[in-house]
Amino acid sequence: MKKIHKILDSINDLKPIPQVAQKVMFLASNPDSSLSELSEVITYDQGATATLLRLCNSAHFGLARKIDSVHQAVVFLGMTQVVDLVLMMAAAANLKPEQKGYDLGENDLWRYSVSSALLARELAEKLGSKENHLVFTAGLLKDIGKVVLNQYVADEAKEIENLVSEQGMSFGEAEKRVIGIDHAELGGRIARKWQFSPRMVNIIRNHHLTRTGPGTDLETSIVYLADVMCMMMGIGVGCDGLAYKFDEEIIERLDISQGEIMEIMAGFGEKLEQVEEFVKAF
């Protein structure tokens, strides 16, 4: 019990999500929000403004003219891309460092998170979700619990590995047995502490679908599938990457074929260069 309290106290060691990102998430969730409202929120944050303008003027976007203001950035890139960039700015500091407990080098968890978020958005558009920003953000932050749990997993690596290899447990089940909490549940607690919406908390907490059923919602299923697809492509696979159970029932419920999944994965291979640019940019 003392260990759990210590782990929960460690949440305070994370770099908090900046207020500008919180406001941007709120605007993104409101279909009536305007480009001018988004511009105003970002403009009042010097750090977000400077980073956004630097990214907009980078070779990645290749814009024909120099972007000098947040308003121009929003007009040229659109609300979706600007919101995504602000959210990535907010997440990068926590997700870029090495996570030795999970056998992830510097930028590995960040690369995995960006890839998951982009895939989740693509799946959301294909499957008719109306909450693309929610799906993108949940995909980006779903493994935030690993950042806190990293050291505890490193300390208990052998016992966790034995439970996975000898008893057939998933990595999350082994984490919970040995440490008392798994990274998905801890991620949900972090999301709640950061005052994310109940939907976001639920998706992050359940992104491995350890508690499935007919009521599992579309957005949670999408984030789960994006996570699985990243593992299948070998993106950010650490010591836990292949130690999860695949839920075929979810794929059937989403009404997406294996062929469609393979097609999306093949297309995403062409986007990995974009992912690498984002990894270096933040």
PDB file of C-alpha atoms in Angstrom:
ATOM      1  CA  MET A   1       0.000   0.000   0.000  1.00  0.00           C
ATOM      2  CA  LYS A   2       2.894   2.333   0.803  1.00  0.00           C
ATOM      3  CA  LYS A   3       4.297   1.718  -2.688  1.00  0.00           C
ATOM      4  CA  ILE A   4       1.016   2.790  -4.323  1.00  0.00           C
ATOM      5  CA  HIS A   5       0.979   6.011  -2.292  1.00  0.00           C
ATOM      6  CA  LYS A   6       4.567   6.678  -3.336  1.00  0.00           C
ATOM      7  CA  ILE A   7       3.698   6.062  -6.996  1.00  0.00           C
ATOM      8  CA  LEU A   8       0.695   8.379  -6.835  1.00  0.00           C
ATOM      9  CA  ASP A   9       2.831  11.058  -5.177  1.00  0.00           C
ATOM     10  CA  SER A  10       5.249  10.729  -8.109  1.00  0.00           C
ATOM     11  CA  ILE A  11       2.560  12.128 -10.424  1.00  0.00           C
ATOM     12  CA  ASN A  12       3.584  15.522  -9.074  1.00  0.00           C
ATOM     13  CA  ASP A  13       7.030  15.048 -10.661  1.00  0.00           C
ATOM     14  CA  LEU A  14       5.512  15.174 -14.153  1.00  0.00           C
ATOM     15  CA  LYS A  15       5.610  18.451 -16.024  1.00  0.00           C
ATOM     16  CA  PRO A  16       1.990  19.659 -15.885  1.00  0.00           C
ATOM     17  CA  ILE A  17       0.002  20.190 -19.065  1.00  0.00           C
ATOM     18  CA  PRO A  18       0.243  23.951 -19.784  1.00  0.00           C
ATOM     19  CA  GLN A  19      -2.909  25.997 -19.325  1.00  0.00           C
ATOM     20  CA  VAL A  20      -2.863  26.973 -23.004  1.00  0.00           C
ATOM     21  CA  ALA A  21      -3.196  23.302 -23.984  1.00  0.00           C
ATOM     22  CA  GLN A  22      -6.110  22.867 -21.578  1.00  0.00           C
ATOM     23  CA  LYS A  23      -7.877  25.825 -23.160  1.00  0.00           C
ATOM     24  CA  VAL A  24      -7.137  24.592 -26.679  1.00  0.00           C
ATOM     25  CA  MET A  25      -8.569  21.143 -25.811  1.00  0.00           C
ATOM     26  CA  PHE A  26     -11.728  22.837 -24.545  1.00  0.00           C
ATOM     27  CA  LEU A  27     -12.088  24.868 -27.755  1.00  0.00           C
ATOM     28  CA  ALA A  28     -11.437  21.790 -29.900  1.00  0.00           C
ATOM     29  CA  SER A  29     -14.248  19.909 -28.129  1.00  0.00           C
ATOM     30  CA  ASN A  30     -16.734  22.696 -28.904  1.00  0.00           C
ATOM     31  CA  PRO A  31     -18.013  22.578 -32.518  1.00  0.00           C
ATOM     32  CA  ASP A  32     -18.993  26.249 -32.286  1.00  0.00           C
ATOM     33  CA  SER A  33     -15.430  27.442 -31.550  1.00  0.00           C
ATOM     34  CA  SER A  34     -13.949  29.852 -34.076  1.00  0.00           C
ATOM     35  CA  LEU A  35     -10.475  30.276 -35.545  1.00  0.00           C
ATOM     36  CA  SER A  36     -10.249  33.704 -33.922  1.00  0.00           C
ATOM     37  CA  GLU A  37     -10.925  32.216 -30.460  1.00  0.00           C
ATOM     38  CA  LEU A  38      -8.170  29.657 -31.027  1.00  0.00           C
ATOM     39  CA  SER A  39      -5.754  32.374 -32.181  1.00  0.00           C
ATOM     40  CA  GLU A  40      -6.501  34.512 -29.142  1.00  0.00           C
ATOM     41  CA  VAL A  41      -5.883  31.677 -26.657  1.00  0.00           C
ATOM     42  CA  ILE A  42      -2.498  30.796 -28.178  1.00  0.00           C
ATOM     43  CA  THR A  43      -1.387  34.413 -28.663  1.00  0.00           C
ATOM     44  CA  TYR A  44      -1.490  35.039 -24.911  1.00  0.00           C
ATOM     45  CA  ASP A  45       1.072  32.259 -24.318  1.00  0.00           C
ATOM     46  CA  GLN A  46       4.551  33.379 -25.397  1.00  0.00           C
ATOM     47  CA  GLY A  47       6.081  29.891 -25.381  1.00  0.00           C
ATOM     48  CA  ALA A  48       3.284  28.344 -27.437  1.00  0.00           C
ATOM     49  CA  THR A  49       3.355  31.260 -29.884  1.00  0.00           C
ATOM     50  CA  ALA A  50       7.119  31.041 -30.413  1.00  0.00           C
ATOM     51  CA  THR A  51       7.087  27.270 -30.904  1.00  0.00           C
ATOM     52  CA  LEU A  52       4.085  27.368 -33.237  1.00  0.00           C
ATOM     53  CA  LEU A  53       5.659  30.031 -35.467  1.00  0.00           C
ATOM     54  CA  ARG A  54       8.969  28.144 -35.551  1.00  0.00           C
ATOM     55  CA  LEU A  55       7.207  24.963 -36.636  1.00  0.00           C
ATOM     56  CA  CYS A  56       5.060  26.743 -39.224  1.00  0.00           C
ATOM     57  CA  ASN A  57       8.154  28.281 -40.813  1.00  0.00           C
ATOM     58  CA  SER A  58      10.055  24.976 -40.847  1.00  0.00           C
ATOM     59  CA  ALA A  59      10.781  22.996 -44.004  1.00  0.00           C
ATOM     60  CA  HIS A  60       8.184  20.413 -42.922  1.00  0.00           C
ATOM     61  CA  PHE A  61       5.241  22.627 -43.847  1.00  0.00           C
ATOM     62  CA  GLY A  62       6.960  24.286 -46.803  1.00  0.00           C
ATOM     63  CA  LEU A  63       4.619  27.281 -46.805  1.00  0.00           C
ATOM     64  CA  ALA A  64       5.123  29.744 -49.622  1.00  0.00           C
ATOM     65  CA  ARG A  65       5.247  32.745 -47.305  1.00  0.00           C
ATOM     66  CA  LYS A  66       6.690  33.475 -43.866  1.00  0.00           C
ATOM     67  CA  ILE A  67       4.206  33.137 -41.016  1.00  0.00           C
ATOM     68  CA  ASP A  68       4.488  36.061 -38.604  1.00  0.00           C
ATOM     69  CA  SER A  69       1.476  35.633 -36.320  1.00  0.00           C
ATOM     70  CA  VAL A  70      -0.671  32.977 -34.684  1.00  0.00           C
ATOM     71  CA  HIS A  71      -3.629  34.225 -36.724  1.00  0.00           C
ATOM     72  CA  GLN A  72      -1.731  33.559 -39.960  1.00  0.00           C
ATOM     73  CA  ALA A  73      -0.723  30.111 -38.704  1.00  0.00           C
ATOM     74  CA  VAL A  74      -4.330  29.208 -37.951  1.00  0.00           C
ATOM     75  CA  VAL A  75      -5.522  30.514 -41.325  1.00  0.00           C
ATOM     76  CA  PHE A  76      -2.838  28.683 -43.317  1.00  0.00           C
ATOM     77  CA  LEU A  77      -2.817  25.391 -41.372  1.00  0.00           C
ATOM     78  CA  GLY A  78      -6.406  25.253 -40.142  1.00  0.00           C
ATOM     79  CA  MET A  79      -7.767  24.544 -36.680  1.00  0.00           C
ATOM     80  CA  THR A  80      -7.065  20.793 -36.724  1.00  0.00           C
ATOM     81  CA  GLN A  81      -3.337  21.043 -37.420  1.00  0.00           C
ATOM     82  CA  VAL A  82      -2.798  23.944 -35.023  1.00  0.00           C
ATOM     83  CA  VAL A  83      -4.631  22.147 -32.202  1.00  0.00           C
ATOM     84  CA  ASP A  84      -2.548  19.019 -32.856  1.00  0.00           C
ATOM     85  CA  LEU A  85       0.691  21.013 -32.751  1.00  0.00           C
ATOM     86  CA  VAL A  86      -0.223  22.719 -29.461  1.00  0.00           C
ATOM     87  CA  LEU A  87      -1.123  19.376 -27.880  1.00  0.00           C
ATOM     88  CA  MET A  88       2.145  17.850 -29.070  1.00  0.00           C
ATOM     89  CA  MET A  89       4.043  20.813 -27.568  1.00  0.00           C
ATOM     90  CA  ALA A  90       2.325  20.119 -24.244  1.00  0.00           C
ATOM     91  CA  ALA A  91       3.078  16.383 -24.266  1.00  0.00           C
ATOM     92  CA  ALA A  92       6.654  16.344 -25.575  1.00  0.00           C
ATOM     93  CA  ALA A  93       8.491  17.237 -22.358  1.00  0.00           C
ATOM     94  CA  ASN A  94       7.118  14.205 -20.507  1.00  0.00           C
ATOM     95  CA  LEU A  95       7.237  11.688 -23.349  1.00  0.00           C
ATOM     96  CA  LYS A  96      10.619  12.337 -24.995  1.00  0.00           C
ATOM     97  CA  PRO A  97      13.012  11.055 -22.256  1.00  0.00           C
ATOM     98  CA  GLU A  98      14.343   7.505 -22.113  1.00  0.00           C
ATOM     99  CA  GLN A  99      12.158   4.996 -20.226  1.00  0.00           C
ATOM    100  CA  LYS A 100      14.609   2.262 -19.179  1.00  0.00           C
ATOM    101  CA  GLY A 101      12.019   0.243 -17.291  1.00  0.00           C
ATOM    102  CA  TYR A 102      10.150  -0.347 -20.543  1.00  0.00           C
ATOM    103  CA  ASP A 103      13.323  -0.751 -22.620  1.00  0.00           C
ATOM    104  CA  LEU A 104      12.551   2.458 -24.536  1.00  0.00           C
ATOM    105  CA  GLY A 105      15.351   4.797 -25.572  1.00  0.00           C
ATOM    106  CA  GLU A 106      15.195   8.559 -25.836  1.00  0.00           C
ATOM    107  CA  ASN A 107      12.315   9.617 -28.138  1.00  0.00           C
ATOM    108  CA  ASP A 108      10.969   6.042 -28.462  1.00  0.00           C
ATOM    109  CA  LEU A 109       7.874   6.656 -26.323  1.00  0.00           C
ATOM    110  CA  TRP A 110       7.405  10.043 -28.013  1.00  0.00           C
ATOM    111  CA  ARG A 111       7.639   8.468 -31.512  1.00  0.00           C
ATOM    112  CA  TYR A 112       5.152   5.795 -30.454  1.00  0.00           C
ATOM    113  CA  SER A 113       2.751   8.360 -28.971  1.00  0.00           C
ATOM    114  CA  VAL A 114       2.790  10.638 -32.033  1.00  0.00           C
ATOM    115  CA  SER A 115       2.266   7.630 -34.327  1.00  0.00           C
ATOM    116  CA  SER A 116      -0.629   6.362 -32.185  1.00  0.00           C
ATOM    117  CA  ALA A 117      -2.274   9.779 -32.214  1.00  0.00           C
ATOM    118  CA  LEU A 118      -1.998  10.178 -35.995  1.00  0.00           C
ATOM    119  CA  LEU A 119      -3.291   6.659 -36.610  1.00  0.00           C
ATOM    120  CA  ALA A 120      -6.145   7.176 -34.148  1.00  0.00           C
ATOM    121  CA  ARG A 121      -7.198  10.324 -36.006  1.00  0.00           C
ATOM    122  CA  GLU A 122      -7.107   8.506 -39.355  1.00  0.00           C
ATOM    123  CA  LEU A 123      -9.198   5.654 -37.952  1.00  0.00           C
ATOM    124  CA  ALA A 124     -11.646   8.106 -36.373  1.00  0.00           C
ATOM    125  CA  GLU A 125     -12.199   9.792 -39.728  1.00  0.00           C
ATOM    126  CA  LYS A 126     -12.654   6.440 -41.480  1.00  0.00           C
ATOM    127  CA  LEU A 127     -15.022   5.025 -38.861  1.00  0.00           C
ATOM    128  CA  GLY A 128     -17.193   8.125 -38.500  1.00  0.00           C
ATOM    129  CA  SER A 129     -16.241   9.346 -35.042  1.00  0.00           C
ATOM    130  CA  LYS A 130     -17.280  12.921 -34.363  1.00  0.00           C
ATOM    131  CA  GLU A 131     -14.656  13.337 -31.642  1.00  0.00           C
ATOM    132  CA  ASN A 132     -11.423  13.370 -33.613  1.00  0.00           C
ATOM    133  CA  HIS A 133      -9.633  15.773 -31.265  1.00  0.00           C
ATOM    134  CA  LEU A 134     -10.533  13.608 -28.265  1.00  0.00           C
ATOM    135  CA  VAL A 135      -9.203  10.528 -30.057  1.00  0.00           C
ATOM    136  CA  PHE A 136      -5.998  12.287 -31.125  1.00  0.00           C
ATOM    137  CA  THR A 137      -5.270  13.571 -27.607  1.00  0.00           C
ATOM    138  CA  ALA A 138      -6.049  10.228 -25.958  1.00  0.00           C
ATOM    139  CA  GLY A 139      -3.796   8.479 -28.487  1.00  0.00           C
ATOM    140  CA  LEU A 140      -1.027  10.936 -27.714  1.00  0.00           C
ATOM    141  CA  LEU A 141      -1.255  10.692 -23.917  1.00  0.00           C
ATOM    142  CA  LYS A 142      -2.486   7.138 -23.350  1.00  0.00           C
ATOM    143  CA  ASP A 143       0.930   5.921 -22.114  1.00  0.00           C
ATOM    144  CA  ILE A 144       1.676   8.834 -19.792  1.00  0.00           C
ATOM    145  CA  GLY A 145       1.441   6.371 -16.889  1.00  0.00           C
ATOM    146  CA  LYS A 146       4.653   4.718 -18.121  1.00  0.00           C
ATOM    147  CA  VAL A 147       6.621   7.877 -17.360  1.00  0.00           C
ATOM    148  CA  VAL A 148       5.724   7.607 -13.672  1.00  0.00           C
ATOM    149  CA  LEU A 149       5.786   3.804 -13.433  1.00  0.00           C
ATOM    150  CA  ASN A 150       9.069   3.467 -15.340  1.00  0.00           C
ATOM    151  CA  GLN A 151      11.391   3.150 -12.324  1.00  0.00           C
ATOM    152  CA  TYR A 152       9.117   0.707 -10.499  1.00  0.00           C
ATOM    153  CA  VAL A 153       8.924  -1.524 -13.583  1.00  0.00           C
ATOM    154  CA  ALA A 154      12.725  -1.408 -13.858  1.00  0.00           C
ATOM    155  CA  ASP A 155      13.065  -2.517 -10.228  1.00  0.00           C
ATOM    156  CA  GLU A 156      10.662  -5.453 -10.703  1.00  0.00           C
ATOM    157  CA  ALA A 157      11.520  -6.303 -14.330  1.00  0.00           C
ATOM    158  CA  LYS A 158      12.485  -9.932 -13.690  1.00  0.00           C
ATOM    159  CA  GLU A 159       9.344 -10.814 -11.761  1.00  0.00           C
ATOM    160  CA  ILE A 160       7.115  -9.104 -14.355  1.00  0.00           C
ATOM    161  CA  GLU A 161       8.918 -10.884 -17.183  1.00  0.00           C
ATOM    162  CA  ASN A 162       8.448 -14.254 -15.456  1.00  0.00           C
ATOM    163  CA  LEU A 163       4.702 -13.729 -15.057  1.00  0.00           C
ATOM    164  CA  VAL A 164       4.394 -12.857 -18.754  1.00  0.00           C
ATOM    165  CA  SER A 165       6.541 -15.730 -20.049  1.00  0.00           C
ATOM    166  CA  GLU A 166       5.646 -18.477 -17.565  1.00  0.00           C
ATOM    167  CA  GLN A 167       2.026 -17.724 -16.650  1.00  0.00           C
ATOM    168  CA  GLY A 168       0.853 -16.141 -19.910  1.00  0.00           C
ATOM    169  CA  MET A 169      -0.202 -12.865 -18.322  1.00  0.00           C
ATOM    170  CA  SER A 170      -0.386  -9.703 -20.374  1.00  0.00           C
ATOM    171  CA  PHE A 171       2.218  -7.108 -19.442  1.00  0.00           C
ATOM    172  CA  GLY A 172      -0.454  -4.943 -17.806  1.00  0.00           C
ATOM    173  CA  GLU A 173      -1.720  -7.854 -15.708  1.00  0.00           C
ATOM    174  CA  ALA A 174       1.829  -8.578 -14.582  1.00  0.00           C
ATOM    175  CA  GLU A 175       2.432  -4.910 -13.742  1.00  0.00           C
ATOM    176  CA  LYS A 176      -0.658  -4.849 -11.562  1.00  0.00           C
ATOM    177  CA  ARG A 177       0.186  -8.136  -9.832  1.00  0.00           C
ATOM    178  CA  VAL A 178       3.740  -7.086  -8.959  1.00  0.00           C
ATOM    179  CA  ILE A 179       3.462  -3.320  -8.449  1.00  0.00           C
ATOM    180  CA  GLY A 180      -0.181  -2.934  -7.484  1.00  0.00           C
ATOM    181  CA  ILE A 181      -1.187  -0.749 -10.435  1.00  0.00           C
ATOM    182  CA  ASP A 182      -0.641  -0.878 -14.199  1.00  0.00           C
ATOM    183  CA  HIS A 183       0.402   2.017 -16.438  1.00  0.00           C
ATOM    184  CA  ALA A 184      -3.053   2.374 -18.041  1.00  0.00           C
ATOM    185  CA  GLU A 185      -4.844   2.755 -14.702  1.00  0.00           C
ATOM    186  CA  LEU A 186      -2.144   5.131 -13.509  1.00  0.00           C
ATOM    187  CA  GLY A 187      -2.508   7.107 -16.752  1.00  0.00           C
ATOM    188  CA  GLY A 188      -6.217   7.490 -16.014  1.00  0.00           C
ATOM    189  CA  ARG A 189      -5.403   8.840 -12.556  1.00  0.00           C
ATOM    190  CA  ILE A 190      -2.956  11.324 -14.077  1.00  0.00           C
ATOM    191  CA  ALA A 191      -5.598  12.443 -16.600  1.00  0.00           C
ATOM    192  CA  ARG A 192      -8.092  12.959 -13.768  1.00  0.00           C
ATOM    193  CA  LYS A 193      -5.521  14.930 -11.730  1.00  0.00           C
ATOM    194  CA  TRP A 194      -4.935  17.123 -14.782  1.00  0.00           C
ATOM    195  CA  GLN A 195      -8.707  17.707 -14.918  1.00  0.00           C
ATOM    196  CA  PHE A 196      -9.270  16.094 -18.303  1.00  0.00           C
ATOM    197  CA  SER A 197     -12.821  15.167 -19.269  1.00  0.00           C
ATOM    198  CA  PRO A 198     -14.311  11.921 -17.891  1.00  0.00           C
ATOM    199  CA  ARG A 199     -14.289  10.535 -21.471  1.00  0.00           C
ATOM    200  CA  MET A 200     -10.559  11.206 -21.809  1.00  0.00           C
ATOM    201  CA  VAL A 201      -9.857   9.645 -18.410  1.00  0.00           C
ATOM    202  CA  ASN A 202     -11.800   6.528 -19.379  1.00  0.00           C
ATOM    203  CA  ILE A 203     -10.086   6.085 -22.761  1.00  0.00           C
ATOM    204  CA  ILE A 204      -6.595   6.439 -21.270  1.00  0.00           C
ATOM    205  CA  ARG A 205      -7.412   4.107 -18.371  1.00  0.00           C
ATOM    206  CA  ASN A 206      -8.914   1.471 -20.676  1.00  0.00           C
ATOM    207  CA  HIS A 207      -6.773   1.786 -23.822  1.00  0.00           C
ATOM    208  CA  HIS A 208      -5.673  -1.865 -23.567  1.00  0.00           C
ATOM    209  CA  LEU A 209      -9.329  -2.906 -23.234  1.00  0.00           C
ATOM    210  CA  THR A 210      -8.833  -4.918 -20.078  1.00  0.00           C
ATOM    211  CA  ARG A 211     -12.520  -4.280 -19.308  1.00  0.00           C
ATOM    212  CA  THR A 212     -14.370  -4.900 -22.568  1.00  0.00           C
ATOM    213  CA  GLY A 213     -18.008  -5.509 -23.329  1.00  0.00           C
ATOM    214  CA  PRO A 214     -20.813  -4.417 -25.638  1.00  0.00           C
ATOM    215  CA  GLY A 215     -20.676  -0.974 -24.005  1.00  0.00           C
ATOM    216  CA  THR A 216     -17.069  -0.284 -25.029  1.00  0.00           C
ATOM    217  CA  ASP A 217     -17.392   2.979 -26.945  1.00  0.00           C
ATOM    218  CA  LEU A 218     -16.167   3.772 -30.447  1.00  0.00           C
ATOM    219  CA  GLU A 219     -13.425   6.184 -29.382  1.00  0.00           C
ATOM    220  CA  THR A 220     -11.862   3.802 -26.835  1.00  0.00           C
ATOM    221  CA  SER A 221     -11.924   1.035 -29.451  1.00  0.00           C
ATOM    222  CA  ILE A 222     -10.238   3.318 -31.991  1.00  0.00           C
ATOM    223  CA  VAL A 223      -7.415   4.253 -29.610  1.00  0.00           C
ATOM    224  CA  TYR A 224      -6.971   0.556 -28.791  1.00  0.00           C
ATOM    225  CA  LEU A 225      -6.751  -0.366 -32.481  1.00  0.00           C
ATOM    226  CA  ALA A 226      -4.257   2.455 -33.198  1.00  0.00           C
ATOM    227  CA  ASP A 227      -2.122   1.104 -30.344  1.00  0.00           C
ATOM    228  CA  VAL A 228      -2.255  -2.433 -31.751  1.00  0.00           C
ATOM    229  CA  MET A 229      -1.377  -1.219 -35.249  1.00  0.00           C
ATOM    230  CA  CYS A 230       1.704   0.603 -33.920  1.00  0.00           C
ATOM    231  CA  MET A 231       2.842  -2.605 -32.242  1.00  0.00           C
ATOM    232  CA  MET A 232       2.276  -4.549 -35.470  1.00  0.00           C
ATOM    233  CA  MET A 233       4.463  -2.040 -37.325  1.00  0.00           C
ATOM    234  CA  GLY A 234       7.172  -2.248 -34.658  1.00  0.00           C
ATOM    235  CA  ILE A 235       6.894   1.430 -33.690  1.00  0.00           C
ATOM    236  CA  GLY A 236       8.090   2.136 -30.144  1.00  0.00           C
ATOM    237  CA  VAL A 237       7.982  -1.524 -29.138  1.00  0.00           C
ATOM    238  CA  GLY A 238       9.750  -1.920 -25.809  1.00  0.00           C
ATOM    239  CA  CYS A 239       9.792  -4.852 -23.402  1.00  0.00           C
ATOM    240  CA  ASP A 240       5.983  -4.778 -23.148  1.00  0.00           C
ATOM    241  CA  GLY A 241       5.106  -4.210 -26.800  1.00  0.00           C
ATOM    242  CA  LEU A 242       4.105  -7.731 -27.787  1.00  0.00           C
ATOM    243  CA  ALA A 243       2.901  -8.883 -24.362  1.00  0.00           C
ATOM    244  CA  TYR A 244      -0.750  -7.872 -24.709  1.00  0.00           C
ATOM    245  CA  LYS A 245      -3.783  -9.886 -25.726  1.00  0.00           C
ATOM    246  CA  PHE A 246      -5.425  -9.023 -29.034  1.00  0.00           C
ATOM    247  CA  ASP A 247      -9.220  -8.585 -28.884  1.00  0.00           C
ATOM    248  CA  GLU A 248     -10.614  -9.711 -32.247  1.00  0.00           C
ATOM    249  CA  GLU A 249     -14.164  -9.005 -31.085  1.00  0.00           C
ATOM    250  CA  ILE A 250     -13.387  -5.284 -31.025  1.00  0.00           C
ATOM    251  CA  ILE A 251     -12.265  -5.409 -34.666  1.00  0.00           C
ATOM    252  CA  GLU A 252     -15.528  -7.118 -35.617  1.00  0.00           C
ATOM    253  CA  ARG A 253     -17.542  -4.553 -33.680  1.00  0.00           C
ATOM    254  CA  LEU A 254     -15.751  -1.704 -35.456  1.00  0.00           C
ATOM    255  CA  ASP A 255     -16.745  -3.314 -38.769  1.00  0.00           C
ATOM    256  CA  ILE A 256     -13.291  -2.891 -40.262  1.00  0.00           C
ATOM    257  CA  SER A 257     -11.648  -5.675 -42.230  1.00  0.00           C
ATOM    258  CA  GLN A 258      -8.129  -7.015 -41.918  1.00  0.00           C
ATOM    259  CA  GLY A 259      -7.548  -5.792 -45.471  1.00  0.00           C
ATOM    260  CA  GLU A 260      -8.545  -2.236 -44.521  1.00  0.00           C
ATOM    261  CA  ILE A 261      -6.270  -2.332 -41.488  1.00  0.00           C
ATOM    262  CA  MET A 262      -3.339  -3.507 -43.624  1.00  0.00           C
ATOM    263  CA  GLU A 263      -4.081  -0.773 -46.172  1.00  0.00           C
ATOM    264  CA  ILE A 264      -3.993   1.936 -43.485  1.00  0.00           C
ATOM    265  CA  MET A 265      -0.747   0.519 -42.105  1.00  0.00           C
ATOM    266  CA  ALA A 266       0.819   0.461 -45.563  1.00  0.00           C
ATOM    267  CA  GLY A 267      -0.213   4.081 -46.114  1.00  0.00           C
ATOM    268  CA  PHE A 268       1.104   5.065 -42.710  1.00  0.00           C
ATOM    269  CA  GLY A 269       4.514   3.751 -43.651  1.00  0.00           C
ATOM    270  CA  GLU A 270       4.744   6.741 -45.987  1.00  0.00           C
ATOM    271  CA  LYS A 271       3.950   9.083 -43.067  1.00  0.00           C
ATOM    272  CA  LEU A 272       6.775   7.848 -40.844  1.00  0.00           C
ATOM    273  CA  GLU A 273       9.016  10.565 -42.266  1.00  0.00           C
ATOM    274  CA  GLN A 274       6.483  13.099 -40.995  1.00  0.00           C
ATOM    275  CA  VAL A 275       6.524  11.408 -37.575  1.00  0.00           C
ATOM    276  CA  GLU A 276      10.333  11.656 -37.469  1.00  0.00           C
ATOM    277  CA  GLU A 277      10.124  15.369 -38.291  1.00  0.00           C
ATOM    278  CA  PHE A 278       7.733  15.875 -35.388  1.00  0.00           C
ATOM    279  CA  VAL A 279      10.021  13.840 -33.102  1.00  0.00           C
ATOM    280  CA  LYS A 280      12.930  16.163 -33.905  1.00  0.00           C
ATOM    281  CA  ALA A 281      10.899  19.375 -33.910  1.00  0.00           C
ATOM    282  CA  PHE A 282       9.754  19.395 -30.276  1.00  0.00           C
TER     283      PHE A 282
END
